[in-house]
CSV table of C-alpha atoms in Angstrom, one decimal:
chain,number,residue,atom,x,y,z
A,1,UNK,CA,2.2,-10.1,23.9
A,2,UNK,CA,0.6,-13.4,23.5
A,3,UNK,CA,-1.0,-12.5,20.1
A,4,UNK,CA,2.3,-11.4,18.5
A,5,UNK,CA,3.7,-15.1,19.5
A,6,UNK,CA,1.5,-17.1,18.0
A,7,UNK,CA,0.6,-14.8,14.9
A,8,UNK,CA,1.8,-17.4,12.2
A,9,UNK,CA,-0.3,-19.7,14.0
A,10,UNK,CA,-3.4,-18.0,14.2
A,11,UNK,CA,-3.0,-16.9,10.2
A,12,UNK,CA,-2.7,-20.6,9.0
A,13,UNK,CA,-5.8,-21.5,11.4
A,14,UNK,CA,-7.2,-18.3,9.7
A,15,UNK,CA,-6.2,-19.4,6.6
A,16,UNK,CA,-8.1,-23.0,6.5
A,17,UNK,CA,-11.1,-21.6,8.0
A,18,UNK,CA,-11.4,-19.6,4.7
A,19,UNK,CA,-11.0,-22.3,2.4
A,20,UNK,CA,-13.2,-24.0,4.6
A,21,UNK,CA,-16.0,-21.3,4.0
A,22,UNK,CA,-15.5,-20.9,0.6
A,23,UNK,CA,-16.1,-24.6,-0.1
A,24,UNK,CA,-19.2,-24.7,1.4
A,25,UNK,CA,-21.2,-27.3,1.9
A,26,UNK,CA,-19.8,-29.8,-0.1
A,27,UNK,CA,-16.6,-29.2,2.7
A,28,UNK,CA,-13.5,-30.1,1.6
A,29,UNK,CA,-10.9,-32.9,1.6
A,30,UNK,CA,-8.1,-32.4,4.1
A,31,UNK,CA,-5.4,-33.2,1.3
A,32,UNK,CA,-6.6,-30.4,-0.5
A,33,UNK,CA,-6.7,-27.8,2.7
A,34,UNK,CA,-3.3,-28.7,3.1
A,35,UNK,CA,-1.9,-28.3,-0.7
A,36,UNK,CA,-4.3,-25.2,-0.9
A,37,UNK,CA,-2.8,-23.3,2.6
A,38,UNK,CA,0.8,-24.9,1.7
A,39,UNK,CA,1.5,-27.1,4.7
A,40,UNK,CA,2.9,-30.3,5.2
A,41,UNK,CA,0.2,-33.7,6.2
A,42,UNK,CA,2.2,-34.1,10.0
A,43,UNK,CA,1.5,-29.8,10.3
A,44,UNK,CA,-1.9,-29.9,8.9
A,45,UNK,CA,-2.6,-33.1,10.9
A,46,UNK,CA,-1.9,-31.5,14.2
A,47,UNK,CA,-3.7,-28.1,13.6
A,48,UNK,CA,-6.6,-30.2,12.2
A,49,UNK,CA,-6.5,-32.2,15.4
A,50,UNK,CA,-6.9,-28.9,17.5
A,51,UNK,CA,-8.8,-26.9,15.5
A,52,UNK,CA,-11.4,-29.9,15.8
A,53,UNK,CA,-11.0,-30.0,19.4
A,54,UNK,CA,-12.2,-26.3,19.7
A,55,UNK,CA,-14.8,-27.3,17.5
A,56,UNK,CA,-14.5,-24.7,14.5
A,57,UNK,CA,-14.4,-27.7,12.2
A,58,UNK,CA,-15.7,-31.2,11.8
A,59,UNK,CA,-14.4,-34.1,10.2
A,60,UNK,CA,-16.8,-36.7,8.6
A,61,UNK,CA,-15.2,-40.1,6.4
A,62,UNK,CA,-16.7,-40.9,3.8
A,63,UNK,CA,-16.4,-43.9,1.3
A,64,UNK,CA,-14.0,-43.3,-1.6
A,65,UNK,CA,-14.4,-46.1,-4.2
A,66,UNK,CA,-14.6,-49.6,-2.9
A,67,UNK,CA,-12.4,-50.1,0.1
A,68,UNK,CA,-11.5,-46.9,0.6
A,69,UNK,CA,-12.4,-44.1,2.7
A,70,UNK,CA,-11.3,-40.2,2.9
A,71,UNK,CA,-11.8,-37.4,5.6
A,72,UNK,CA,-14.0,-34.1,4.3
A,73,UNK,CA,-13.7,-31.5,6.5
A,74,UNK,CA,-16.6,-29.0,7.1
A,75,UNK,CA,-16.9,-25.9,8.9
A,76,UNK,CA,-19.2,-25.6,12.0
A,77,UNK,CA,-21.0,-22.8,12.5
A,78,UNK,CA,-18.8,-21.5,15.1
A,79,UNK,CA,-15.6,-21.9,13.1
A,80,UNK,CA,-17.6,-19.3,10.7
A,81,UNK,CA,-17.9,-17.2,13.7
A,82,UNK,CA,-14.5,-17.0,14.5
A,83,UNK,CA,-13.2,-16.6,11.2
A,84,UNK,CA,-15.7,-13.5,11.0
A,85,UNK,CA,-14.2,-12.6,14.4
A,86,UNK,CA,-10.7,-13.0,12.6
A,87,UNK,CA,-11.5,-10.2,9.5
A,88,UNK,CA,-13.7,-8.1,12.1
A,89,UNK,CA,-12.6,-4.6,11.4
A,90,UNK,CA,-15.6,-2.2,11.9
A,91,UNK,CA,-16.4,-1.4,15.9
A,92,UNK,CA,-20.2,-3.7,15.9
A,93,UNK,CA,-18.5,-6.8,17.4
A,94,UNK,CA,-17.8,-6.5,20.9
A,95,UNK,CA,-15.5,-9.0,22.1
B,1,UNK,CA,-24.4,-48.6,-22.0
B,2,UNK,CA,-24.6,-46.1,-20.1
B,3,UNK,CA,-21.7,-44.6,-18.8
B,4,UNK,CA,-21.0,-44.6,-14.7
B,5,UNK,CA,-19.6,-41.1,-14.5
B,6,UNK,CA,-22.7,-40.3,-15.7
B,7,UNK,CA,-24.5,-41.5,-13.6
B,8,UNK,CA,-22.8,-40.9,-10.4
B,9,UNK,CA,-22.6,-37.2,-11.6
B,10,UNK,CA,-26.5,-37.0,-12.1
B,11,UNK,CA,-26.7,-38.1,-8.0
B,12,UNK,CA,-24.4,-35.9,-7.2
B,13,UNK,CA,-25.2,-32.9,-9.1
B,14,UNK,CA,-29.3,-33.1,-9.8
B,15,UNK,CA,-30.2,-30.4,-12.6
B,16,UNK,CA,-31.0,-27.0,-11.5
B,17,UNK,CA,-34.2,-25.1,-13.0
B,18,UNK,CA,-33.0,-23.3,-15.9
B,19,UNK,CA,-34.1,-19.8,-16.4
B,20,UNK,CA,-34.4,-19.1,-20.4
B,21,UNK,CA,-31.4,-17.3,-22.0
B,22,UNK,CA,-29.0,-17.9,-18.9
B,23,UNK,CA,-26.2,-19.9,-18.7
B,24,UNK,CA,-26.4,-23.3,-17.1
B,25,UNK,CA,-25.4,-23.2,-13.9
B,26,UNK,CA,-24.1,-27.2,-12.0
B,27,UNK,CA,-24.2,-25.5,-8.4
B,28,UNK,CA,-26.7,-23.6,-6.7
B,29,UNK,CA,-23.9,-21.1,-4.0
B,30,UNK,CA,-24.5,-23.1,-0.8
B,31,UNK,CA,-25.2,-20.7,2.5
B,32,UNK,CA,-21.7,-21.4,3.8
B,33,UNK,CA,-20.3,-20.1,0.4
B,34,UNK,CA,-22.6,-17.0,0.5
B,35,UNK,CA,-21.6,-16.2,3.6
B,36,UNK,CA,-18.0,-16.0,2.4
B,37,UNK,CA,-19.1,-13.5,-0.5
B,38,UNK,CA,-21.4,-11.2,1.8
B,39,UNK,CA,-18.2,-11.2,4.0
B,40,UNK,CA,-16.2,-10.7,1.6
B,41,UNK,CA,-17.8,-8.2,0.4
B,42,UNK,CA,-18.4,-6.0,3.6
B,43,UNK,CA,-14.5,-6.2,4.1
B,44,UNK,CA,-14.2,-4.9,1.1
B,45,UNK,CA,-16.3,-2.0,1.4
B,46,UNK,CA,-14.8,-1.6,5.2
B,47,UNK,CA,-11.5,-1.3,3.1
B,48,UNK,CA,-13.0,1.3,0.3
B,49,UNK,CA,-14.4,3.8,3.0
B,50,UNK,CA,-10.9,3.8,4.6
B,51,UNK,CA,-9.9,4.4,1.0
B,52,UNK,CA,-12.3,7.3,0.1
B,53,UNK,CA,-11.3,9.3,3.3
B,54,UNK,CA,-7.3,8.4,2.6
B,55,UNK,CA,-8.1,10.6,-0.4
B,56,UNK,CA,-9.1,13.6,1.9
B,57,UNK,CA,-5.4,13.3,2.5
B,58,UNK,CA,-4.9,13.3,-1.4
B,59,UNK,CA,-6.5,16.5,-2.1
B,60,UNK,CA,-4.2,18.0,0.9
B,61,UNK,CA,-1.4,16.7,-0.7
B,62,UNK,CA,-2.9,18.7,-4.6
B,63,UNK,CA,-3.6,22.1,-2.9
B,64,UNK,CA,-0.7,22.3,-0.7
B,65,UNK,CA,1.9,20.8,-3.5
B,66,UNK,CA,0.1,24.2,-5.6
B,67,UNK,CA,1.0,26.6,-2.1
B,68,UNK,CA,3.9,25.0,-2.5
B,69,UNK,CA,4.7,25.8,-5.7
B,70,UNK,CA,3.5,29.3,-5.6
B,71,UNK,CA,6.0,29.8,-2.7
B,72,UNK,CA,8.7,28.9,-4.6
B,73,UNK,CA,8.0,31.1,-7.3
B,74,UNK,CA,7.4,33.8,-4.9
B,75,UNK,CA,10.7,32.5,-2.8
B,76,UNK,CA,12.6,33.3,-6.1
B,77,UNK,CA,11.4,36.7,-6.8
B,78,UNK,CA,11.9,37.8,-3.2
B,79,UNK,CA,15.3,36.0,-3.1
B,80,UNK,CA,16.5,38.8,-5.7
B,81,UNK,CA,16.1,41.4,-3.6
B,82,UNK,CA,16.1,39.8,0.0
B,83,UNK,CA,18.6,38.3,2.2
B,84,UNK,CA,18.5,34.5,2.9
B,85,UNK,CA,18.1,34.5,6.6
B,86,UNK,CA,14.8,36.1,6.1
B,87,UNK,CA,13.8,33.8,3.0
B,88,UNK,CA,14.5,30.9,5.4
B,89,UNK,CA,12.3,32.3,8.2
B,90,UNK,CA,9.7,33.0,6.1
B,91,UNK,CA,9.6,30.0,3.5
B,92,UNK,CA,10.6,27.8,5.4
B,93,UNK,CA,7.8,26.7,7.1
B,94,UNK,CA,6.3,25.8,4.0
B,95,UNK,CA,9.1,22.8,3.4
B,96,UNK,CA,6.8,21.4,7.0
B,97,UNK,CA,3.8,21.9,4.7
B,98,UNK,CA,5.8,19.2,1.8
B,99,UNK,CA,6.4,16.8,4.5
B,100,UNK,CA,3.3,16.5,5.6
B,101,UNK,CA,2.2,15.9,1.8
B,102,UNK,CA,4.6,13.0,1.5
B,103,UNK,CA,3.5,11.6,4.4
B,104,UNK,CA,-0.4,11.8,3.4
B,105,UNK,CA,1.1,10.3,-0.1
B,106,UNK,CA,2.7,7.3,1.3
B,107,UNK,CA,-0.4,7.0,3.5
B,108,UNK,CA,-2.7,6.9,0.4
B,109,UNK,CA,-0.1,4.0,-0.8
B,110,UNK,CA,-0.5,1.7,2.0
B,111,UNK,CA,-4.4,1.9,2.3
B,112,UNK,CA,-4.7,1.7,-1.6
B,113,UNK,CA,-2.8,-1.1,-2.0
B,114,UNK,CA,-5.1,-3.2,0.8
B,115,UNK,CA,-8.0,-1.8,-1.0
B,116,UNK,CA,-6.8,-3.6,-4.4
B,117,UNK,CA,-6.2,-7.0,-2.5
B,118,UNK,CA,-9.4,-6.9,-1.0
B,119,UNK,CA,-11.1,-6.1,-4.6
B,120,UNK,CA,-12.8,-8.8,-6.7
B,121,UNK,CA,-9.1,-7.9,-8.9
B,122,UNK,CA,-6.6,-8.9,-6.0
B,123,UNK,CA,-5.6,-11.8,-4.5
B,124,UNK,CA,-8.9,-13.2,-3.6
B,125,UNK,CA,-7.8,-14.1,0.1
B,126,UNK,CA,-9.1,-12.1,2.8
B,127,UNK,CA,-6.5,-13.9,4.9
B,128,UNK,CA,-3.5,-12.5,3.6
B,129,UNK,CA,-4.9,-9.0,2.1
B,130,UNK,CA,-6.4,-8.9,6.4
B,131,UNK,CA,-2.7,-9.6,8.1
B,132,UNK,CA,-0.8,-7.7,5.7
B,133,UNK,CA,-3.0,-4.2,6.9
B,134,UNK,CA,-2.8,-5.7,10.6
B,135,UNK,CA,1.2,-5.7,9.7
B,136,UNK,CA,1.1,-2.4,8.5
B,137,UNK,CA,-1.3,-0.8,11.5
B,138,UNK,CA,1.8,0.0,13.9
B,139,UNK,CA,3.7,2.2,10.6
B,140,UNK,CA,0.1,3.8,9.7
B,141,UNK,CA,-0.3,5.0,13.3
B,142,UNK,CA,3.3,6.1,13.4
B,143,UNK,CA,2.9,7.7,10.1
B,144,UNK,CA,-0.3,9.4,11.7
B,145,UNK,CA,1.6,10.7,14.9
B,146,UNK,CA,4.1,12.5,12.6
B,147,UNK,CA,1.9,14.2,10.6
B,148,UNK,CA,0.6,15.5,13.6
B,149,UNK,CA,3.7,16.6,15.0
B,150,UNK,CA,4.7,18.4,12.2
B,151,UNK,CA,1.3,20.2,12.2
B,152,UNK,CA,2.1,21.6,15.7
B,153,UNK,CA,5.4,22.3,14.7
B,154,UNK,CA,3.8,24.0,11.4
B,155,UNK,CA,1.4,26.3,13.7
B,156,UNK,CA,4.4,26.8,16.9
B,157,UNK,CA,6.3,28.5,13.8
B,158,UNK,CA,3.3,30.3,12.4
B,159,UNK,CA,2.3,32.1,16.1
B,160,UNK,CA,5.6,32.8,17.1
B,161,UNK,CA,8.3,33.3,14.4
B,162,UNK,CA,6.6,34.9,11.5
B,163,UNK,CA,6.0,38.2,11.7
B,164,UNK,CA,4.9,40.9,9.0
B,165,UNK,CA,7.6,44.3,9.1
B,166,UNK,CA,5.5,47.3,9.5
B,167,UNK,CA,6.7,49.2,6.3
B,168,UNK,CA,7.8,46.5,4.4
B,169,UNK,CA,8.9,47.5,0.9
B,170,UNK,CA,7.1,44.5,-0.9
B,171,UNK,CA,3.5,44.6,0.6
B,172,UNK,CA,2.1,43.0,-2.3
B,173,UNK,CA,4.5,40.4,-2.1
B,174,UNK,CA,3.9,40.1,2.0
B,175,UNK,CA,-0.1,40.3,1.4
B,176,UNK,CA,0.2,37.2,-1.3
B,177,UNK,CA,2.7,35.5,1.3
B,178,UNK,CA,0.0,35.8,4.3
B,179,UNK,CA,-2.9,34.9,2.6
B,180,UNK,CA,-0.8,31.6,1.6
B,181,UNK,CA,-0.1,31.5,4.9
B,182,UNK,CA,-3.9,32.0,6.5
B,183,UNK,CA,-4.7,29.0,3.7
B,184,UNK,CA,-2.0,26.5,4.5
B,185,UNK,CA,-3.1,27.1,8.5
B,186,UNK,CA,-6.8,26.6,7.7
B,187,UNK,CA,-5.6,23.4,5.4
B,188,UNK,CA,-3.7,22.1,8.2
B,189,UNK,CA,-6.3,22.1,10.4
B,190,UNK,CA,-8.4,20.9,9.2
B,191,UNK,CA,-6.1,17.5,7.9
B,192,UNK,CA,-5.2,17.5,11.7
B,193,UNK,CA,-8.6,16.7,12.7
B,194,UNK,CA,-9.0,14.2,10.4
B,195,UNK,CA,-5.8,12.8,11.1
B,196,UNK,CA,-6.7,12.7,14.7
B,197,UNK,CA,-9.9,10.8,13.5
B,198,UNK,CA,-7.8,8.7,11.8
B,199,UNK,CA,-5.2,7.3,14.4
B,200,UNK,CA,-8.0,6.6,17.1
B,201,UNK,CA,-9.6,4.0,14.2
B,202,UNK,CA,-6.8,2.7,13.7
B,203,UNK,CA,-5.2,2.2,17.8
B,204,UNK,CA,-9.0,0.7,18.2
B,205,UNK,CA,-9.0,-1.8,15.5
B,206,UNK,CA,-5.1,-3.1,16.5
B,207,UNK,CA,-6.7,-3.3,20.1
B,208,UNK,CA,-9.8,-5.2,19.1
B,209,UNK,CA,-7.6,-7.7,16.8
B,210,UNK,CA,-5.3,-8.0,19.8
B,211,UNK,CA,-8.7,-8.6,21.7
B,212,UNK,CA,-9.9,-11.0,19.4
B,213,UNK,CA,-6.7,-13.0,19.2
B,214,UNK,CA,-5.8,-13.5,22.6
B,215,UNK,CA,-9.2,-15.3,23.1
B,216,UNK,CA,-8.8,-17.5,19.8
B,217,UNK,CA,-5.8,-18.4,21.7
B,218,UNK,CA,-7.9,-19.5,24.9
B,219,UNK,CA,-10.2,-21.4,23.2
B,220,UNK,CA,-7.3,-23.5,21.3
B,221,UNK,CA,-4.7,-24.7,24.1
B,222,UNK,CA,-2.4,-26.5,22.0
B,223,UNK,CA,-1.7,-23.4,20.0
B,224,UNK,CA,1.8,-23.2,22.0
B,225,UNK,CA,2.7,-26.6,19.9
B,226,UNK,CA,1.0,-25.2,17.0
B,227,UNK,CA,3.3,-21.9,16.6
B,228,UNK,CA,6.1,-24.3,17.0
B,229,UNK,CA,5.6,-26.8,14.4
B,230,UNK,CA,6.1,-23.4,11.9
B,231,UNK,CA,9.3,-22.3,13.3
């Protein structure tokens, strides 16, 4: 069963799509995604990578002092879709 | 001089209209972060309904744990002047009835406990408090299916092994006995539908998260690499 496989997957993806919504607007830094879901840069670099891909995320730089610059990450509005796809339990959503 | 922090944090933050006698408040909750709350909150109540009904299975539990109980007692009295092959035939189809109150008890357990971690008092995390209940879906609906079996075997026993002597020399005792009986039957019933009502919700939401996860898994095509990087 193909979902069974790739469960851990799909709960970390799960997982940063939540902090994602419950940062907002303002988005979050992908530093703090990855100390907040407990993952390492290289793994949150790669499922960052794909989950941007697929487009449930976007990442925008931004200017961080003088020289530097940081990635905030923001959810798109089907990345909220999906993550309400995730937590669907009640029979309204038809798949 | 004025301070930079300051400053920067006026841009950033602009002050909010205050309403008299409330607190001040930096943020206004942006849409994304009210979304999260109404869904959090409609998982929540998803997760209290399937709490309120688990209790139906409580209250089984209370009234058959009493039949129970006023079994035994009468168990004893008849065991002083009865022979234990007929005690067995006739009492023990009530040890069925204390199974299937376990069962409904560690059924309350599992349900409660995903209830709490979807409160405003649990973890917080919908994530986790959502795959531990997917986790536990398979031992709910296996849980369910015994119940169920042991109902059938409760009634098989009822229609076909207990019968009433004629001229029995304790007929108060056999008319307090039957009427248990006629209860515990009506009891068990009625917790089988329910139970029946209960395993179908819970085979169609482990098919529609099975659903809903195999196309996640379309739509992301390095998820392959993704499941490995965790191993």
């Amino acid at each position: 069963m193909a979902s069974r496989k790739y469960r851990s997957a799909l709960i970390l993806i799960q997982s940063i799509l939540e902090e994602l919504m419950k940062s907002g607007q303002e988005g979050m830094v992908k530093t703090q995604i990855y100390k907040n879901v407990g993952i390492k840069t290289a793994v949150g670099e790669k499922y960052m990578e794909q989950l941007e891909s697929a487009e449930y995320l976007r990442v925008d730089e931004e200017q961080w002092g003088k020289e530097r610059q940081r990635h905030r990450v923001h959810i798109t509005p089907k990345g909220k879709n999906r993550f309400e796809w995730f937590i669907q339990l009640s029979n309204e959503l038809e798949v | 001089m004025p301070d930079p922090n300051e400053e920067e944090k006026k841009e950033r933050y602009p002050p909010t209209t205050r309403i008299p006698n409330d607190p001040p408040r930096e943020f206004s909750p942006s849409a994304a972060q009210h979304d999260y709350r109404a869904l959090q909150s409609r998982y929540h109540t998803i997760s209290q309904k399937s709490k309120s009904i688990q209790l139906v299975g409580t209250i089984f539990t209370i009234i058959t744990l009493v039949i129970e109980l006023l079994i035994y007692r009468l168990a004893k009295r008849v065991g002083q002047i009865s022979d234990r092959i007929q005690i067995v035939r006739f009492f023990g189809i009530f040890g069925i009835l204390f199974f299937i109150s376990i069962i409904a008890f560690i059924q309350l357990v599992v349900i409660s406990r995903w209830n709490h971690q979807t409160s405003d008092r649990g973890s917080g995390n919908l994530t986790q408090a959502h795959y531990r209940i997917i986790s536990q879906i398979s031992l709910i609906r296996i849980l369910l299916l015994i119940t169920l079996v042991l109902i059938l075997t409760f009634f098989y026993i009822y229609r076909n092994y207990i019968y009433f002597p004629p001229n029995s020399p304790y007929p108060v005792l056999f008319r307090i006995y039957r009427s248990l009986l006629r209860i515990s039957a009506l009891l068990c019933f009625i917790y089988a539908v329910f139970e029946i009502g209960q395993l179908i919700t819970w085979t169609k939401r482990q098919n529609k998260i099975k659903k809903i996860e195999n196309q996640i898994a379309q739509e992301i095509p390095g998820l392959d690499e993704l499941s490995r990087l965790l191993e």
